[in-house]
Coordinates of C-alpha atoms in Angstrom, one line a residue:
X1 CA 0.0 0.0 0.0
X2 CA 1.5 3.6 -0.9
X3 CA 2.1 5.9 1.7
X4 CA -0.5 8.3 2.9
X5 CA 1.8 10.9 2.0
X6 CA 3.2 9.9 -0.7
X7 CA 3.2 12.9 -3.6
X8 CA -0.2 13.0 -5.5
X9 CA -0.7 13.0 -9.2
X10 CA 0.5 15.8 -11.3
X11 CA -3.0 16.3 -12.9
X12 CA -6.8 16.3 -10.6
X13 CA -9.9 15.7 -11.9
X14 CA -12.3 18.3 -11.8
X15 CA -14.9 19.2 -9.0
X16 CA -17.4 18.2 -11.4
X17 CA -16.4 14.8 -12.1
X18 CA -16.2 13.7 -8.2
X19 CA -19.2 15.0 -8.1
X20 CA -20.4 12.7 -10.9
X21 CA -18.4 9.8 -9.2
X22 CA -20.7 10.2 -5.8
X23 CA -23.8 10.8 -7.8
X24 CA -22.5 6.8 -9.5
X25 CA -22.4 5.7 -5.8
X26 CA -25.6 6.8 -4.8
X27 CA -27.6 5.1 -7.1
X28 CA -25.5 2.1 -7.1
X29 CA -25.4 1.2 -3.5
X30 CA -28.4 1.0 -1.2
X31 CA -30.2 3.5 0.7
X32 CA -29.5 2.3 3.8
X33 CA -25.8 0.5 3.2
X34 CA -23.4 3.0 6.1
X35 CA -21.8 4.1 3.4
X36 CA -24.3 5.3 1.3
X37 CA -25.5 7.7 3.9
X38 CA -22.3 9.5 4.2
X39 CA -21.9 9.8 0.4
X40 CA -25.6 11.5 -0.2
X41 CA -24.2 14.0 2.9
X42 CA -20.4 14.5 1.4
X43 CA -22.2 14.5 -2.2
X44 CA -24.4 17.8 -1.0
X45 CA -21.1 19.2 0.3
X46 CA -19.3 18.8 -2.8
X47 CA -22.3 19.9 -5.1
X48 CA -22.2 23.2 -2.7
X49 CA -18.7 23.7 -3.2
X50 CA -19.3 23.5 -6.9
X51 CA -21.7 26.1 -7.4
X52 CA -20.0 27.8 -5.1
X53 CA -17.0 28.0 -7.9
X54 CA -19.1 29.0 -10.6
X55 CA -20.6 31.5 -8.6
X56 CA -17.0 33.1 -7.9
X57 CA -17.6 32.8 -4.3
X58 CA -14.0 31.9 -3.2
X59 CA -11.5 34.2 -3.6
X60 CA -8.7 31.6 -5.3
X61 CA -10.9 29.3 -7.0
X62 CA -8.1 27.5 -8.4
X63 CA -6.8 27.0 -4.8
X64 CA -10.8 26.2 -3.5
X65 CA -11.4 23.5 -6.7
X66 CA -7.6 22.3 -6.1
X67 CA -8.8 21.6 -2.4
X68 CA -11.6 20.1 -2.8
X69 CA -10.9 17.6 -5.5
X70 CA -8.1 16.5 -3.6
X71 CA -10.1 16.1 -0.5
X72 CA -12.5 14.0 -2.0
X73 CA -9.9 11.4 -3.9
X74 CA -8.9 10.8 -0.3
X75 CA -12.5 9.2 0.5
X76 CA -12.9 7.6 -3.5
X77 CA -9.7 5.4 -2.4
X78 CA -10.8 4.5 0.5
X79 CA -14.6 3.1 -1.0
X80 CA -12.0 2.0 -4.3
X81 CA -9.7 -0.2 -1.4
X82 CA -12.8 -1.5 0.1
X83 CA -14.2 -2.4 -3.1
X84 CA -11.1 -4.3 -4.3
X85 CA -10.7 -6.0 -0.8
X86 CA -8.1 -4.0 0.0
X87 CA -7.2 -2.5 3.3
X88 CA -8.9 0.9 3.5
X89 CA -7.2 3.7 6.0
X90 CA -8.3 2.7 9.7
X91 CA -10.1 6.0 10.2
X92 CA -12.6 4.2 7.3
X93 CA -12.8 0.7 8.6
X94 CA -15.3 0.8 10.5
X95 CA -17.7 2.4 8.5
X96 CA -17.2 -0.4 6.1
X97 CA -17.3 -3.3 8.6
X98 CA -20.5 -2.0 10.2
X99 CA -22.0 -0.7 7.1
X100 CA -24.6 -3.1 7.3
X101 CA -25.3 -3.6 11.2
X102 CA -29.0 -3.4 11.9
X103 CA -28.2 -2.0 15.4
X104 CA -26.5 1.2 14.1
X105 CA -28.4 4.1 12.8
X106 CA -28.2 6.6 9.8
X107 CA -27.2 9.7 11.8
X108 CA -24.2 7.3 13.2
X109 CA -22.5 6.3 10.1
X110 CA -23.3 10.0 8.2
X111 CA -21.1 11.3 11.4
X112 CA -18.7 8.3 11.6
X113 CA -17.6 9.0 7.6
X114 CA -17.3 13.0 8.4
X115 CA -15.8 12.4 11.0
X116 CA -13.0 10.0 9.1
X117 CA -12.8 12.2 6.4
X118 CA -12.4 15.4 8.4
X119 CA -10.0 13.6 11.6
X120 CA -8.1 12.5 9.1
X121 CA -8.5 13.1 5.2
X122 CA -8.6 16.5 5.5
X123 CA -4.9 17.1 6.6
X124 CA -3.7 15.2 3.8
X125 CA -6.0 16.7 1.1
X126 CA -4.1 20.3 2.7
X127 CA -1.1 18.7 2.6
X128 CA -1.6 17.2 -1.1
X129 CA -3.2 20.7 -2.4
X130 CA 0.1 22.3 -1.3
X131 CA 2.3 19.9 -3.0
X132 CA 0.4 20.1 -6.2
X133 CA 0.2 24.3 -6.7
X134 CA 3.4 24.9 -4.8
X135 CA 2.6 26.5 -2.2
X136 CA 2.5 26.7 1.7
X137 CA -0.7 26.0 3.9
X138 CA -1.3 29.2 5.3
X139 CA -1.5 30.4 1.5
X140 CA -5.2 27.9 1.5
X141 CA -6.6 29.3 5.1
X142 CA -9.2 31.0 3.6
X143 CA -10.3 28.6 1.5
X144 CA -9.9 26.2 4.0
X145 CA -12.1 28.2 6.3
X146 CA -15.0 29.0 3.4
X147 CA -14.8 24.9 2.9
X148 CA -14.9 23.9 6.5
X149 CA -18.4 26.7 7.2
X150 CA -20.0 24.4 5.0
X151 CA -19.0 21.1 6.1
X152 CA -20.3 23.1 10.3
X153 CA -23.4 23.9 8.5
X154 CA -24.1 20.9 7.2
X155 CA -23.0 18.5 10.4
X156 CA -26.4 20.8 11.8
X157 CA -28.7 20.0 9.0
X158 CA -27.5 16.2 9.1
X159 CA -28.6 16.0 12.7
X160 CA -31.7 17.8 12.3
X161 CA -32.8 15.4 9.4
X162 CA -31.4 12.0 10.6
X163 CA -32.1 12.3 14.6
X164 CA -34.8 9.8 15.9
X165 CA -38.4 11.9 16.3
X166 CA -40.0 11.9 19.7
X167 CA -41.3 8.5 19.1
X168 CA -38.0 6.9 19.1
X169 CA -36.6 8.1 22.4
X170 CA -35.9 5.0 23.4
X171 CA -33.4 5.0 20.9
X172 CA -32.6 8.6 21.4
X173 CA -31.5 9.2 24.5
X174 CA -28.2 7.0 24.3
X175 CA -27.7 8.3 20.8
X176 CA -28.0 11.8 21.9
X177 CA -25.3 11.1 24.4
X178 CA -22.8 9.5 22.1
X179 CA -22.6 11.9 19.6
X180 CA -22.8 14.7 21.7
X181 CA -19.6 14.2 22.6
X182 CA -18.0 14.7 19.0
X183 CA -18.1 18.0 17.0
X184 CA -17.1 19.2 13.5
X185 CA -15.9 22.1 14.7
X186 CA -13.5 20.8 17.1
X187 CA -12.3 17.9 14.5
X188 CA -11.7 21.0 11.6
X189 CA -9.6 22.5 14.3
X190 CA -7.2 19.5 14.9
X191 CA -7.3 19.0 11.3
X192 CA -5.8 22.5 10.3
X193 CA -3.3 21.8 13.4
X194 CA -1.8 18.1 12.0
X195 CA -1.5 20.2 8.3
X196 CA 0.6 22.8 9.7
X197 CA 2.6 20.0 11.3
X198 CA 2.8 17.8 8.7
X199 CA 3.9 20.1 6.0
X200 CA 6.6 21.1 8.6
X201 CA 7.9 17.6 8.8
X202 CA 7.6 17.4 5.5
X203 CA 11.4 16.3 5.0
X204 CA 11.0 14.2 7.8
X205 CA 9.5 11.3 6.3
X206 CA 9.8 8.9 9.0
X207 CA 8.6 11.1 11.7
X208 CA 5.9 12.0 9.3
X209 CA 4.5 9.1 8.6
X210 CA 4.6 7.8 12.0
X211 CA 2.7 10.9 12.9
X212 CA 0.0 9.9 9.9
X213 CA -0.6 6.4 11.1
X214 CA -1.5 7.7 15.0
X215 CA -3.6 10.1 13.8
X216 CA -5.0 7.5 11.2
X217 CA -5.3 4.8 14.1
X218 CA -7.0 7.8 16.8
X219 CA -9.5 9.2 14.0
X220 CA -10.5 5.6 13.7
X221 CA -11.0 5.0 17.1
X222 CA -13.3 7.6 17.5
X223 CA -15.0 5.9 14.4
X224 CA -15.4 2.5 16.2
X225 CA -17.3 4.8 19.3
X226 CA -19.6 6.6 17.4
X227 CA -20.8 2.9 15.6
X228 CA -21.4 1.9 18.5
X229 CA -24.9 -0.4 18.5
X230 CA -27.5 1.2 20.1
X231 CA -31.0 -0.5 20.9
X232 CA -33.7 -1.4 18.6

């Protein structure tokens, strides 16, 4: 298996065809399969950031489309690894052992893929965006920021349309409690931190990896909790 840092391709598709990829997943996979939720939640994100583009809401859209392409190969390899029986990142493992569990619900494995793609992808995708225009991470901040607002905003829809009603507090309550302790926010944080610190270990390639694989093996830890089985 390639490193997680090893040097991405020269050349990235276009926002539009990841966008085109995800829409391919959605109607190939069923409505209910974990992984399928995510990708109907990460294909509205993506689909946002698009029209965002046209729109010329970002101030460097080559920097923005840059971004997010590279952000979302970093989840297409992990579904392409799974789908070849190949071992995908640990922070995605779980999501594709339990994908199917009848005792885990829809708001758990939308949150268990966001939260493996922004623990851990997200550094990388920085890290990979830098490498392929040249430049340093604090030159993507502000896109990084515009991208992140709209991965906040949508962790709040996501709730809103995937937690239990009233009728269902059975299931709820424990629900409510174990992803209350997990926010966007806080993981968009930590993954602007492990960029900065990656790209300053970037000639450090032992360190750095070493680095990648803890913060792989933590992000899919947290995974594991937020699977968790609850109740029928």
């Amino acid at each position: 298996m390639a490193s997680p840092l090893a040097r991405p391709a020269a050349s990235a598709p276009s926002v539009d065809a990841v966008v085109a990829r995800m829409r391919a997943l959605d109607a190939a996979l069923p409505a209910r399969d974990g992984v399928a939720v995510f990708n109907r939640v990460y294909l509205t994100v993506t689909e946002e950031v698009g029209r965002r583009l046209t729109a010329g809401e970002f101030p460097d859209p080559r920097a923005a489309g840059t971004l997010g392409v590279r952000f979302a190969q970093r989840y297409l390899a992990a579904v392409d690894a799974a789908g070849e029986d190949r071992r995908p990142p640990a922070c995605w493992r779980p999501l594709f052992q339990l994908r199917r569990h009848p005792g885990v619900r829809p708001l758990q494995f939308a949150l268990a893929g966001v939260n493996a793609h922004i623990g851990h992808d997200l550094a990388l995708a920085v890290i990979d965006t830098c490498r392929t225009l040249g430049c340093e991470p604090a030159e993507l901040e502000d896109e990084f920021d515009r991208v992140g607002e709209l991965l906040v905003a949508l962790e709040e829809r996501v709730r809103e349309d995937l937690m239990p009603g009233p009728d269902l507090l059975q299931i709820a309550d424990p629900l409510t409690h174990l992803l209350g302790s997990w926010s966007l926010e806080r993981a968009r944080d930590a993954a602007w931190a492990a960029a900065r610190a990656l790209w300053a270990l970037r000639y450090c390639t032992g360190i750095a990896e070493e680095f990648t694989e803890r913060l792989d093996a933590a992000v899919g830890f947290a995974g594991r909790m937020l699977l968790t089985p609850l109740p029928g």
